[in-house]
XYZ file of C-alpha atoms in Angstrom:
239
model
C 0.000 0.000 0.000
C 1.303 3.390 -0.930
C 1.869 6.047 1.768
C -0.653 8.386 0.185
C -3.395 5.785 0.329
C -2.548 4.983 3.952
C -2.836 8.651 5.006
C -6.111 9.025 3.172
C -7.454 5.926 4.842
C -6.498 7.291 8.275
C -8.548 10.448 7.638
C -11.549 8.575 6.395
C -14.778 10.126 7.686
C -13.259 13.551 8.443
C -13.449 15.049 4.984
C -16.959 16.411 5.639
C -16.468 17.564 9.256
C -17.217 21.219 9.978
C -14.474 23.562 11.119
C -14.454 26.924 12.888
C -12.148 29.874 12.469
C -11.608 32.093 15.520
C -11.119 35.783 14.820
C -10.285 37.905 17.901
C -12.162 41.170 18.311
C -10.455 44.324 17.238
C -8.837 46.402 19.965
C -10.259 49.602 18.540
C -13.363 49.130 20.717
C -11.333 50.051 23.787
C -9.450 53.029 22.367
C -11.390 55.538 24.441
C -10.367 53.857 27.712
C -13.855 52.565 28.489
C -14.486 48.845 28.200
C -17.646 47.311 26.773
C -18.571 46.012 30.210
C -18.290 49.458 31.732
C -20.298 50.974 28.911
C -23.018 48.382 29.463
C -23.119 49.167 33.169
C -23.282 52.893 32.504
C -26.023 52.334 29.959
C -28.000 50.223 32.402
C -27.657 52.764 35.197
C -28.666 55.602 32.907
C -31.672 53.582 31.780
C -32.686 52.973 35.385
C -32.298 56.634 36.304
C -34.341 57.706 33.310
C -36.906 54.999 34.052
C -37.324 56.229 37.609
C -38.504 59.583 36.260
C -41.232 57.976 34.144
C -44.766 58.237 35.504
C -46.264 54.925 36.699
C -49.399 55.802 34.735
C -49.638 54.259 31.269
C -50.818 56.365 28.317
C -54.536 56.167 27.571
C -56.342 56.337 24.212
C -54.564 53.206 22.973
C -51.202 54.793 23.681
C -51.909 58.076 21.878
C -51.997 60.163 25.053
C -49.052 62.529 25.174
C -46.356 62.329 27.834
C -47.332 65.769 29.106
C -50.923 64.609 29.652
C -49.774 61.484 31.479
C -47.512 63.569 33.692
C -50.295 66.065 34.406
C -52.764 63.278 35.204
C -50.296 61.674 37.595
C -49.662 65.010 39.313
C -53.396 65.582 39.786
C -53.743 62.089 41.230
C -50.989 62.714 43.770
C -52.541 66.007 44.852
C -56.014 64.515 45.244
C -54.729 61.434 47.042
C -52.720 63.572 49.465
C -55.944 65.339 50.460
C -57.828 62.053 50.860
C -54.998 60.513 52.841
C -54.948 63.482 55.197
C -58.694 63.042 55.752
C -58.295 59.305 56.391
C -55.477 59.841 58.874
C -57.530 62.475 60.693
C -60.422 60.028 61.045
C -58.106 57.289 62.293
C -56.526 59.623 64.843
C -59.959 60.648 66.070
C -61.049 57.019 66.407
C -57.859 56.059 68.258
C -57.935 59.094 70.535
C -60.416 57.547 72.964
C -58.494 54.264 73.098
C -55.218 56.125 73.514
C -56.695 58.227 76.304
C -57.823 55.127 78.192
C -54.439 53.430 77.810
C -52.578 56.521 78.999
C -54.902 56.800 82.003
C -54.341 53.142 82.845
C -50.564 53.602 82.712
C -50.727 56.744 84.819
C -52.971 55.327 87.541
C -51.675 51.756 87.799
C -48.726 50.684 89.925
C -47.471 47.631 91.770
C -48.948 49.113 94.948
C -52.481 49.270 93.586
C -52.087 45.756 92.144
C -50.787 44.201 95.383
C -47.229 43.726 94.145
C -48.263 42.333 90.759
C -47.368 43.784 87.389
C -50.247 45.915 86.033
C -51.318 44.327 82.754
C -53.835 45.344 80.125
C -54.928 43.850 76.807
C -55.644 45.984 73.748
C -58.001 44.386 71.239
C -57.906 45.986 67.799
C -59.734 43.246 65.930
C -58.365 41.632 62.800
C -56.661 44.798 61.554
C -53.190 44.295 63.008
C -51.774 47.198 61.004
C -53.619 49.678 63.234
C -51.664 48.442 66.255
C -48.433 49.945 64.957
C -49.900 53.430 64.599
C -51.564 53.239 67.999
C -48.363 52.156 69.738
C -46.377 54.848 67.949
C -48.770 57.552 69.174
C -48.606 56.083 72.668
C -44.812 56.097 72.559
C -44.700 59.772 71.581
C -47.193 60.725 74.281
C -45.299 58.865 77.006
C -42.015 60.294 75.779
C -43.369 63.836 75.872
C -44.610 63.372 79.436
C -41.229 62.084 80.594
C -42.793 59.819 83.218
C -42.705 56.571 81.250
C -41.155 54.952 78.209
C -42.625 52.373 75.860
C -40.860 49.216 74.665
C -42.552 47.232 71.897
C -41.602 43.571 71.855
C -42.215 41.145 68.990
C -42.257 37.365 69.234
C -39.191 37.192 66.978
C -37.168 39.001 69.654
C -37.886 36.399 72.315
C -36.378 33.145 71.098
C -35.041 32.771 74.645
C -35.084 34.733 77.883
C -31.673 36.341 77.287
C -32.652 37.731 73.891
C -35.895 39.046 75.337
C -34.076 40.869 78.143
C -31.430 42.262 75.791
C -34.101 43.614 73.462
C -36.080 45.219 76.278
C -32.996 46.835 77.822
C -31.677 48.137 74.497
C -35.022 49.584 73.372
C -35.656 51.156 76.765
C -32.251 52.855 76.962
C -32.302 54.090 73.355
C -35.821 55.490 73.809
C -34.692 57.545 76.811
C -31.203 58.436 75.551
C -29.466 57.182 72.392
C -27.538 54.243 70.977
C -24.194 55.657 72.137
C -25.422 55.752 75.719
C -26.475 52.135 75.401
C -23.022 51.135 74.175
C -21.334 53.124 76.926
C -23.533 51.514 79.554
C -22.193 48.081 78.668
C -18.824 49.130 80.112
C -18.731 51.077 83.360
C -16.138 53.715 84.214
C -14.291 51.232 86.401
C -13.816 48.939 83.425
C -16.360 46.374 84.597
C -18.123 44.848 81.612
C -21.822 44.384 82.249
C -23.891 41.728 80.546
C -26.316 43.092 77.923
C -29.214 41.266 79.594
C -28.512 42.676 83.058
C -31.583 44.601 84.248
C -29.326 46.909 86.276
C -28.457 48.611 82.970
C -32.064 49.650 82.466
C -32.487 50.538 86.141
C -29.538 52.945 86.017
C -30.908 54.608 82.875
C -34.381 54.950 84.401
C -32.946 56.639 87.483
C -30.781 58.993 85.415
C -33.761 60.211 83.418
C -36.316 60.254 86.236
C -38.602 57.814 84.444
C -41.093 56.156 86.764
C -42.433 53.377 84.560
C -41.270 51.168 81.703
C -44.223 50.001 79.629
C -43.703 46.787 77.656
C -46.116 46.099 74.800
C -46.280 42.585 73.373
C -47.304 43.202 69.791
C -48.260 39.592 68.928
C -48.662 37.992 72.326
C -50.309 34.839 70.960
C -47.097 33.971 69.080
C -44.807 34.212 72.126
C -43.266 31.116 73.652
C -45.275 30.575 76.826
C -42.263 29.392 78.836
C -40.153 32.401 77.815
C -43.044 34.754 78.530
C -43.573 33.190 81.954
C -39.877 33.502 82.848
C -39.818 37.087 81.610
C -42.793 38.090 83.753
C -41.199 36.413 86.768
C -37.935 38.324 86.293
C -39.655 41.661 85.736
C -41.799 41.170 88.814
């Protein structure tokens, strides 16, 4: 067998195989010092910034409404809704005023003396609308803060996985409501260099005495979701 026939036989089946030619991109795309990737990022950011200025209203009349009309319609909507929202908030404040007045009176009049050494406790029922609880507690917090006689700590079930976390959350929220976060951090280390535990109730006691606060009100936002054992231990410690 001749060498030529042997080589051809070894390449049998490859004469119709496809092949690819790689051509590297020209370097002229990067002559201005800005890469394609950077240009894409800049283009995306500029698109987002321009998109944020677009009205959320879509054009009417099958898309024939002008941009100026869409913008004007959106502006009128915002003005009208601001008036309606102000009216709604006024009604809600008026409805909550009586409840808020009763809660504030309960906090002012109750004490461990009148309750024979027990912690005065009250339950606020707002029905199925749990969103109204947040606004009510916020108004109560501002009112107690303005009076200077009490501070409000709102506790969620997620903050009470165990008794230590519950105490740390109460102490931190109480101190920051009366002072600020820096005072809370400073209170963890005394002037003598003694490091106090973040769940030590003496931290909150010292802050209460410094600010002349008589009562610390603890509101359990979703009391039905609290661990009963943690809640029982917490009440025992606070008593």
